[in-house]
Amino acid sequence: MGILESAIALARKYHHGQYRKYTQPGMPPEEFFVHPFSVYERVRDVPGSDGVVQAAAVLHDVVEDTACTLDEIVFHCGEAVASIVDELTNRASVDPEVKKLRRAERKQIDRERLAKASGWAKKIKLIDRAYNLRDMGGAPDKFKAIYLNESRSLYSVLCGVDETLEAEYEQAMSDLEKSIR
């Protein structure tokens, strides 16, 4: 089994039984695995992406949202994949002290880490966040506004890696803003 196949199997295993928090109004709950797989599919189409990057894309949420560890990713997919996943993992999910902080402080820590992240980690995050922004239809307007403001702040540290992905992110922010009543 190759790196990508191993990553897909690992993501399926750990995300099994999970569902997206918000879905479009009138739509049934979406299995969570659809999200990382969709991020992978978009990453696959980015010029220069390879199996390592694609594997990291499909695993980008697995450490922060499940019991999967970076050591397990290293075992199944290698250090290079685990390194990118680590860059994308919110610190509150792996550091109990960060988890105790207020949301704004946690998001600031994540922005500071992402500002120093590799180009591929930033590209994956642009795709991931744009997907999340587009998928906020069923969220309360108050949360949409918070998420939009956080996305604007995050965007400032992700810029400069891919104009196409940045335009998609900007469009997703614009569309979400229009949906807030």
mmCIF file of N, CA and C in Angstrom, residues 62-176:
data_model
loop_
_atom_site.group_PDB
_atom_site.id
_atom_site.type_symbol
_atom_site.label_atom_id
_atom_site.label_comp_id
_atom_site.label_asym_id
_atom_site.label_seq_id
_atom_site.Cartn_x
_atom_site.Cartn_y
_atom_site.Cartn_z
ATOM 1 N N VAL A 62 -6.939 14.824 11.259
ATOM 2 C CA VAL A 62 -7.039 13.573 12.018
ATOM 3 C C VAL A 62 -6.434 13.671 13.424
ATOM 4 N N VAL A 63 -5.357 14.417 13.598
ATOM 5 C CA VAL A 63 -4.746 14.518 14.936
ATOM 6 C C VAL A 63 -5.591 15.405 15.838
ATOM 7 N N GLU A 64 -6.108 16.515 15.292
ATOM 8 C CA GLU A 64 -6.862 17.422 16.164
ATOM 9 C C GLU A 64 -8.283 16.959 16.439
ATOM 10 N N ASP A 65 -8.835 16.083 15.596
ATOM 11 C CA ASP A 65 -10.235 15.687 15.759
ATOM 12 C C ASP A 65 -10.455 14.237 16.175
ATOM 13 N N THR A 66 -9.382 13.463 16.317
ATOM 14 C CA THR A 66 -9.531 12.052 16.663
ATOM 15 C C THR A 66 -8.418 11.645 17.633
ATOM 16 N N ALA A 67 -8.372 10.358 17.948
ATOM 17 C CA ALA A 67 -7.334 9.826 18.838
ATOM 18 C C ALA A 67 -6.038 9.482 18.088
ATOM 19 N N CYS A 68 -5.993 9.702 16.792
ATOM 20 C CA CYS A 68 -4.789 9.415 16.011
ATOM 21 C C CYS A 68 -3.640 10.319 16.466
ATOM 22 N N THR A 69 -2.453 9.763 16.499
ATOM 23 C CA THR A 69 -1.279 10.530 16.906
ATOM 24 C C THR A 69 -0.345 10.757 15.721
ATOM 25 N N LEU A 70 0.539 11.722 15.891
ATOM 26 C CA LEU A 70 1.556 11.950 14.862
ATOM 27 C C LEU A 70 2.460 10.727 14.722
ATOM 28 N N ASP A 71 2.725 10.032 15.815
ATOM 29 C CA ASP A 71 3.545 8.813 15.737
ATOM 30 C C ASP A 71 2.892 7.771 14.839
ATOM 31 N N GLU A 72 1.580 7.659 14.917
ATOM 32 C CA GLU A 72 0.884 6.705 14.067
ATOM 33 C C GLU A 72 0.977 7.121 12.591
ATOM 34 N N ILE A 73 0.902 8.417 12.342
ATOM 35 C CA ILE A 73 1.052 8.905 10.967
ATOM 36 C C ILE A 73 2.468 8.610 10.466
ATOM 37 N N VAL A 74 3.468 8.835 11.313
ATOM 38 C CA VAL A 74 4.848 8.515 10.921
ATOM 39 C C VAL A 74 4.951 7.035 10.567
ATOM 40 N N PHE A 75 4.378 6.173 11.389
ATOM 41 C CA PHE A 75 4.452 4.733 11.162
ATOM 42 C C PHE A 75 3.825 4.334 9.826
ATOM 43 N N HIS A 76 2.647 4.887 9.526
ATOM 44 C CA HIS A 76 1.912 4.474 8.330
ATOM 45 C C HIS A 76 2.291 5.255 7.071
ATOM 46 N N CYS A 77 2.679 6.527 7.246
ATOM 47 C CA CYS A 77 2.854 7.392 6.071
ATOM 48 C C CYS A 77 4.208 8.090 5.985
ATOM 49 N N GLY A 78 4.969 8.051 7.062
ATOM 50 C CA GLY A 78 6.296 8.657 7.032
ATOM 51 C C GLY A 78 6.375 10.010 7.716
ATOM 52 N N GLU A 79 7.609 10.392 7.989
ATOM 53 C CA GLU A 79 7.908 11.639 8.698
ATOM 54 C C GLU A 79 7.475 12.878 7.906
ATOM 55 N N ALA A 80 7.657 12.854 6.593
ATOM 56 C CA ALA A 80 7.321 14.033 5.784
ATOM 57 C C ALA A 80 5.829 14.351 5.862
ATOM 58 N N VAL A 81 4.988 13.330 5.789
ATOM 59 C CA VAL A 81 3.536 13.535 5.904
ATOM 60 C C VAL A 81 3.204 14.031 7.302
ATOM 61 N N ALA A 82 3.750 13.387 8.315
ATOM 62 C CA ALA A 82 3.467 13.778 9.703
ATOM 63 C C ALA A 82 3.900 15.217 9.983
ATOM 64 N N SER A 83 4.993 15.633 9.385
ATOM 65 C CA SER A 83 5.485 16.995 9.591
ATOM 66 C C SER A 83 4.477 18.028 9.080
ATOM 67 N N ILE A 84 3.927 17.797 7.901
ATOM 68 C CA ILE A 84 2.925 18.731 7.358
ATOM 69 C C ILE A 84 1.651 18.686 8.205
ATOM 70 N N VAL A 85 1.222 17.487 8.596
ATOM 71 C CA VAL A 85 0.025 17.375 9.444
ATOM 72 C C VAL A 85 0.243 18.133 10.745
ATOM 73 N N ASP A 86 1.437 18.015 11.324
ATOM 74 C CA ASP A 86 1.736 18.732 12.558
ATOM 75 C C ASP A 86 1.629 20.241 12.356
ATOM 76 N N GLU A 87 2.120 20.747 11.226
ATOM 77 C CA GLU A 87 2.010 22.180 10.942
ATOM 78 C C GLU A 87 0.554 22.635 10.904
ATOM 79 N N LEU A 88 -0.338 21.739 10.494
ATOM 80 C CA LEU A 88 -1.758 22.069 10.330
ATOM 81 C C LEU A 88 -2.596 21.803 11.573
ATOM 82 N N THR A 89 -2.038 21.160 12.563
ATOM 83 C CA THR A 89 -2.790 20.759 13.748
ATOM 84 C C THR A 89 -2.889 21.904 14.747
ATOM 85 N N ASN A 90 -4.121 22.242 15.117
ATOM 86 C CA ASN A 90 -4.336 23.282 16.128
ATOM 87 C C ASN A 90 -3.690 22.856 17.432
ATOM 88 N N ARG A 91 -2.981 23.761 18.045
ATOM 89 C CA ARG A 91 -2.239 23.445 19.274
ATOM 90 C C ARG A 91 -3.143 23.043 20.419
ATOM 91 N N ALA A 92 -4.347 23.568 20.496
ATOM 92 C CA ALA A 92 -5.257 23.238 21.600
ATOM 93 C C ALA A 92 -5.580 21.747 21.627
ATOM 94 N N SER A 93 -5.480 21.084 20.489
ATOM 95 C CA SER A 93 -5.813 19.660 20.437
ATOM 96 C C SER A 93 -4.677 18.781 20.943
ATOM 97 N N VAL A 94 -3.483 19.322 21.030
ATOM 98 C CA VAL A 94 -2.333 18.519 21.467
ATOM 99 C C VAL A 94 -1.635 19.084 22.702
ATOM 100 N N ASP A 95 -2.030 20.273 23.142
ATOM 101 C CA ASP A 95 -1.388 20.909 24.292
ATOM 102 C C ASP A 95 -2.462 21.339 25.293
ATOM 103 N N PRO A 96 -2.566 20.637 26.428
ATOM 104 C CA PRO A 96 -3.611 20.958 27.410
ATOM 105 C C PRO A 96 -3.562 22.396 27.921
ATOM 106 N N GLU A 97 -2.372 22.987 27.985
ATOM 107 C CA GLU A 97 -2.257 24.373 28.451
ATOM 108 C C GLU A 97 -2.871 25.344 27.440
ATOM 109 N N VAL A 98 -2.677 25.077 26.165
ATOM 110 C CA VAL A 98 -3.269 25.928 25.129
ATOM 111 C C VAL A 98 -4.782 25.758 25.125
ATOM 112 N N LYS A 99 -5.237 24.542 25.368
ATOM 113 C CA LYS A 99 -6.685 24.278 25.370
ATOM 114 C C LYS A 99 -7.408 25.112 26.432
ATOM 115 N N LYS A 100 -6.726 25.460 27.516
ATOM 116 C CA LYS A 100 -7.323 26.247 28.599
ATOM 117 C C LYS A 100 -7.510 27.725 28.232
ATOM 118 N N LEU A 101 -6.818 28.189 27.197
ATOM 119 C CA LEU A 101 -6.868 29.597 26.825
ATOM 120 C C LEU A 101 -8.196 29.963 26.160
ATOM 121 N N ARG A 102 -8.489 31.249 26.142
ATOM 122 C CA ARG A 102 -9.676 31.728 25.437
ATOM 123 C C ARG A 102 -9.514 31.491 23.941
ATOM 124 N N ARG A 103 -10.639 31.420 23.237
ATOM 125 C CA ARG A 103 -10.626 31.136 21.801
ATOM 126 C C ARG A 103 -9.704 32.094 21.043
ATOM 127 N N ALA A 104 -9.789 33.382 21.312
ATOM 128 C CA ALA A 104 -8.976 34.369 20.596
ATOM 129 C C ALA A 104 -7.483 34.099 20.792
ATOM 130 N N GLU A 105 -7.091 33.723 22.004
ATOM 131 C CA GLU A 105 -5.682 33.426 22.272
ATOM 132 C C GLU A 105 -5.241 32.152 21.546
ATOM 133 N N ARG A 106 -6.108 31.138 21.536
ATOM 134 C CA ARG A 106 -5.785 29.895 20.817
ATOM 135 C C ARG A 106 -5.614 30.162 19.326
ATOM 136 N N LYS A 107 -6.512 30.953 18.757
ATOM 137 C CA LYS A 107 -6.436 31.258 17.328
ATOM 138 C C LYS A 107 -5.178 32.059 17.010
ATOM 139 N N GLN A 108 -4.770 32.949 17.910
ATOM 140 C CA GLN A 108 -3.540 33.726 17.711
ATOM 141 C C GLN A 108 -2.322 32.794 17.681
ATOM 142 N N ILE A 109 -2.275 31.838 18.574
ATOM 143 C CA ILE A 109 -1.178 30.858 18.592
ATOM 144 C C ILE A 109 -1.142 30.088 17.277
ATOM 145 N N ASP A 110 -2.301 29.662 16.800
ATOM 146 C CA ASP A 110 -2.356 28.923 15.537
ATOM 147 C C ASP A 110 -1.922 29.804 14.360
ATOM 148 N N ARG A 111 -2.320 31.067 14.351
ATOM 149 C CA ARG A 111 -1.894 31.976 13.274
ATOM 150 C C ARG A 111 -0.380 32.154 13.287
ATOM 151 N N GLU A 112 0.188 32.321 14.467
ATOM 152 C CA GLU A 112 1.635 32.502 14.567
ATOM 153 C C GLU A 112 2.382 31.268 14.056
ATOM 154 N N ARG A 113 1.875 30.098 14.359
ATOM 155 C CA ARG A 113 2.492 28.859 13.854
ATOM 156 C C ARG A 113 2.357 28.759 12.339
ATOM 157 N N LEU A 114 1.167 29.050 11.833
ATOM 158 C CA LEU A 114 0.942 28.948 10.388
ATOM 159 C C LEU A 114 1.737 29.992 9.606
ATOM 160 N N ALA A 115 2.017 31.129 10.218
ATOM 161 C CA ALA A 115 2.834 32.143 9.539
ATOM 162 C C ALA A 115 4.214 31.585 9.197
ATOM 163 N N LYS A 116 4.686 30.650 9.999
ATOM 164 C CA LYS A 116 6.015 30.046 9.808
ATOM 165 C C LYS A 116 5.949 28.706 9.086
ATOM 166 N N ALA A 117 4.763 28.282 8.705
ATOM 167 C CA ALA A 117 4.570 26.958 8.102
ATOM 168 C C ALA A 117 5.127 26.903 6.680
ATOM 169 N N SER A 118 5.301 25.690 6.209
ATOM 170 C CA SER A 118 5.768 25.467 4.841
ATOM 171 C C SER A 118 4.728 25.950 3.841
ATOM 172 N N GLY A 119 5.160 26.164 2.623
ATOM 173 C CA GLY A 119 4.247 26.579 1.571
ATOM 174 C C GLY A 119 3.117 25.590 1.352
ATOM 175 N N TRP A 120 3.436 24.291 1.393
ATOM 176 C CA TRP A 120 2.392 23.287 1.187
ATOM 177 C C TRP A 120 1.403 23.261 2.337
ATOM 178 N N ALA A 121 1.872 23.451 3.562
ATOM 179 C CA ALA A 121 0.934 23.510 4.692
ATOM 180 C C ALA A 121 -0.013 24.694 4.516
ATOM 181 N N LYS A 122 0.513 25.822 4.079
ATOM 182 C CA LYS A 122 -0.330 27.001 3.854
ATOM 183 C C LYS A 122 -1.333 26.746 2.728
ATOM 184 N N LYS A 123 -0.906 26.079 1.664
ATOM 185 C CA LYS A 123 -1.828 25.781 0.564
ATOM 186 C C LYS A 123 -2.951 24.862 1.037
ATOM 187 N N ILE A 124 -2.598 23.843 1.805
ATOM 188 C CA ILE A 124 -3.623 22.940 2.336
ATOM 189 C C ILE A 124 -4.580 23.712 3.240
ATOM 190 N N LYS A 125 -4.046 24.598 4.066
ATOM 191 C CA LYS A 125 -4.898 25.382 4.972
ATOM 192 C C LYS A 125 -5.815 26.316 4.189
ATOM 193 N N LEU A 126 -5.332 26.926 3.115
ATOM 194 C CA LEU A 126 -6.190 27.766 2.277
ATOM 195 C C LEU A 126 -7.361 26.956 1.736
ATOM 196 N N ILE A 127 -7.079 25.763 1.252
ATOM 197 C CA ILE A 127 -8.125 24.898 0.699
ATOM 198 C C ILE A 127 -9.090 24.449 1.796
ATOM 199 N N ASP A 128 -8.536 24.015 2.917
ATOM 200 C CA ASP A 128 -9.336 23.554 4.051
ATOM 201 C C ASP A 128 -10.280 24.653 4.539
ATOM 202 N N ARG A 129 -9.725 25.823 4.745
ATOM 203 C CA ARG A 129 -10.533 26.916 5.291
ATOM 204 C C ARG A 129 -11.586 27.389 4.292
ATOM 205 N N ALA A 130 -11.226 27.440 3.006
ATOM 206 C CA ALA A 130 -12.217 27.827 1.989
ATOM 207 C C ALA A 130 -13.370 26.829 1.988
ATOM 208 N N TYR A 131 -13.044 25.548 2.091
ATOM 209 C CA TYR A 131 -14.087 24.507 2.164
ATOM 210 C C TYR A 131 -14.979 24.770 3.382
ATOM 211 N N ASN A 132 -14.362 25.026 4.535
ATOM 212 C CA ASN A 132 -15.139 25.279 5.750
ATOM 213 C C ASN A 132 -16.017 26.520 5.609
ATOM 214 N N LEU A 133 -15.474 27.568 5.014
ATOM 215 C CA LEU A 133 -16.254 28.791 4.816
ATOM 216 C C LEU A 133 -17.475 28.528 3.941
ATOM 217 N N ARG A 134 -17.308 27.725 2.906
ATOM 218 C CA ARG A 134 -18.421 27.404 2.004
ATOM 219 C C ARG A 134 -19.439 26.481 2.665
ATOM 220 N N ASP A 135 -19.031 25.786 3.699
ATOM 221 C CA ASP A 135 -19.888 24.781 4.323
ATOM 222 C C ASP A 135 -20.585 25.295 5.583
ATOM 223 N N MET A 136 -20.628 26.592 5.776
ATOM 224 C CA MET A 136 -21.169 27.169 7.009
ATOM 225 C C MET A 136 -22.658 27.500 6.934
ATOM 226 N N GLY A 137 -23.326 27.060 5.884
ATOM 227 C CA GLY A 137 -24.720 27.439 5.672
ATOM 228 C C GLY A 137 -25.634 27.208 6.852
ATOM 229 N N GLY A 138 -25.449 26.116 7.584
ATOM 230 C CA GLY A 138 -26.334 25.801 8.698
ATOM 231 C C GLY A 138 -25.901 26.376 10.029
ATOM 232 N N ALA A 139 -24.813 27.124 10.048
ATOM 233 C CA ALA A 139 -24.317 27.695 11.304
ATOM 234 C C ALA A 139 -25.119 28.937 11.675
ATOM 235 N N PRO A 140 -25.227 29.215 12.969
ATOM 236 C CA PRO A 140 -25.884 30.460 13.385
ATOM 237 C C PRO A 140 -25.100 31.673 12.861
ATOM 238 N N ASP A 141 -25.791 32.744 12.537
ATOM 239 C CA ASP A 141 -25.133 33.933 11.996
ATOM 240 C C ASP A 141 -24.048 34.476 12.920
ATOM 241 N N LYS A 142 -24.280 34.414 14.221
ATOM 242 C CA LYS A 142 -23.269 34.917 15.165
ATOM 243 C C LYS A 142 -21.961 34.147 15.013
ATOM 244 N N PHE A 143 -22.054 32.817 14.872
ATOM 245 C CA PHE A 143 -20.832 32.028 14.690
ATOM 246 C C PHE A 143 -20.217 32.274 13.318
ATOM 247 N N LYS A 144 -21.062 32.431 12.295
ATOM 248 C CA LYS A 144 -20.543 32.739 10.962
ATOM 249 C C LYS A 144 -19.682 33.998 11.005
ATOM 250 N N ALA A 145 -20.162 35.018 11.720
ATOM 251 C CA ALA A 145 -19.428 36.287 11.808
ATOM 252 C C ALA A 145 -18.087 36.096 12.523
ATOM 253 N N ILE A 146 -18.093 35.337 13.597
ATOM 254 C CA ILE A 146 -16.840 35.053 14.319
ATOM 255 C C ILE A 146 -15.880 34.308 13.410
ATOM 256 N N TYR A 147 -16.367 33.273 12.750
ATOM 257 C CA TYR A 147 -15.535 32.444 11.879
ATOM 258 C C TYR A 147 -14.996 33.259 10.699
ATOM 259 N N LEU A 148 -15.812 34.134 10.170
ATOM 260 C CA LEU A 148 -15.383 34.991 9.068
ATOM 261 C C LEU A 148 -14.260 35.921 9.514
ATOM 262 N N ASN A 149 -14.408 36.550 10.679
ATOM 263 C CA ASN A 149 -13.359 37.436 11.184
ATOM 264 C C ASN A 149 -12.066 36.671 11.454
ATOM 265 N N GLU A 150 -12.185 35.481 12.018
ATOM 266 C CA GLU A 150 -10.990 34.650 12.242
ATOM 267 C C GLU A 150 -10.352 34.268 10.908
ATOM 268 N N SER A 151 -11.177 34.009 9.914
ATOM 269 C CA SER A 151 -10.668 33.632 8.593
ATOM 270 C C SER A 151 -9.928 34.790 7.937
ATOM 271 N N ARG A 152 -10.412 35.996 8.133
ATOM 272 C CA ARG A 152 -9.712 37.175 7.607
ATOM 273 C C ARG A 152 -8.337 37.318 8.251
ATOM 274 N N SER A 153 -8.286 37.152 9.562
ATOM 275 C CA SER A 153 -6.995 37.240 10.261
ATOM 276 C C SER A 153 -6.044 36.131 9.813
ATOM 277 N N LEU A 154 -6.583 34.934 9.657
ATOM 278 C CA LEU A 154 -5.767 33.806 9.220
ATOM 279 C C LEU A 154 -5.241 34.037 7.807
ATOM 280 N N TYR A 155 -6.082 34.595 6.961
ATOM 281 C CA TYR A 155 -5.704 34.847 5.569
ATOM 282 C C TYR A 155 -4.433 35.684 5.481
ATOM 283 N N SER A 156 -4.278 36.623 6.385
ATOM 284 C CA SER A 156 -3.113 37.514 6.344
ATOM 285 C C SER A 156 -1.792 36.761 6.474
ATOM 286 N N VAL A 157 -1.803 35.582 7.118
ATOM 287 C CA VAL A 157 -0.555 34.820 7.261
ATOM 288 C C VAL A 157 -0.424 33.716 6.217
ATOM 289 N N LEU A 158 -1.478 33.490 5.430
ATOM 290 C CA LEU A 158 -1.458 32.432 4.416
ATOM 291 C C LEU A 158 -1.139 32.968 3.020
ATOM 292 N N CYS A 159 -1.232 34.276 2.838
ATOM 293 C CA CYS A 159 -1.043 34.878 1.516
ATOM 294 C C CYS A 159 0.377 34.700 0.996
ATOM 295 N N GLY A 160 0.451 34.701 -0.330
ATOM 296 C CA GLY A 160 1.754 34.680 -0.975
ATOM 297 C C GLY A 160 2.218 33.315 -1.439
ATOM 298 N N VAL A 161 1.357 32.297 -1.353
ATOM 299 C CA VAL A 161 1.780 30.954 -1.762
ATOM 300 C C VAL A 161 1.108 30.468 -3.038
ATOM 301 N N ASP A 162 -0.101 30.968 -3.346
ATOM 302 C CA ASP A 162 -0.799 30.499 -4.540
ATOM 303 C C ASP A 162 -1.965 31.440 -4.838
ATOM 304 N N GLU A 163 -1.860 32.199 -5.903
ATOM 305 C CA GLU A 163 -2.878 33.197 -6.228
ATOM 306 C C GLU A 163 -4.250 32.572 -6.469
ATOM 307 N N THR A 164 -4.288 31.415 -7.110
ATOM 308 C CA THR A 164 -5.566 30.761 -7.398
ATOM 309 C C THR A 164 -6.257 30.348 -6.108
ATOM 310 N N LEU A 165 -5.518 29.716 -5.206
ATOM 311 C CA LEU A 165 -6.099 29.286 -3.929
ATOM 312 C C LEU A 165 -6.508 30.488 -3.089
ATOM 313 N N GLU A 166 -5.727 31.541 -3.151
ATOM 314 C CA GLU A 166 -6.061 32.750 -2.406
ATOM 315 C C GLU A 166 -7.353 33.371 -2.940
ATOM 316 N N ALA A 167 -7.534 33.356 -4.259
ATOM 317 C CA ALA A 167 -8.769 33.884 -4.853
ATOM 318 C C ALA A 167 -9.973 33.036 -4.433
ATOM 319 N N GLU A 168 -9.797 31.718 -4.364
ATOM 320 C CA GLU A 168 -10.883 30.839 -3.914
ATOM 321 C C GLU A 168 -11.243 31.136 -2.455
ATOM 322 N N TYR A 169 -10.240 31.362 -1.632
ATOM 323 C CA TYR A 169 -10.445 31.688 -0.218
ATOM 324 C C TYR A 169 -11.191 33.017 -0.097
ATOM 325 N N GLU A 170 -10.742 34.024 -0.865
ATOM 326 C CA GLU A 170 -11.393 35.329 -0.836
ATOM 327 C C GLU A 170 -12.856 35.220 -1.260
ATOM 328 N N GLN A 171 -13.117 34.421 -2.291
ATOM 329 C CA GLN A 171 -14.495 34.239 -2.757
ATOM 330 C C GLN A 171 -15.343 33.553 -1.686
ATOM 331 N N ALA A 172 -14.780 32.565 -1.014
ATOM 332 C CA ALA A 172 -15.513 31.865 0.045
ATOM 333 C C ALA A 172 -15.830 32.817 1.199
ATOM 334 N N MET A 173 -14.879 33.711 1.539
ATOM 335 C CA MET A 173 -15.158 34.700 2.585
ATOM 336 C C MET A 173 -16.262 35.648 2.148
ATOM 337 N N SER A 174 -16.206 36.096 0.915
ATOM 338 C CA SER A 174 -17.215 37.008 0.391
ATOM 339 C C SER A 174 -18.603 36.362 0.399
ATOM 340 N N ASP A 175 -18.665 35.115 -0.042
ATOM 341 C CA ASP A 175 -19.941 34.413 -0.073
ATOM 342 C C ASP A 175 -20.511 34.228 1.334
ATOM 343 N N LEU A 176 -19.659 33.903 2.293
ATOM 344 C CA LEU A 176 -20.146 33.730 3.658
ATOM 345 C C LEU A 176 -20.633 35.073 4.209
#
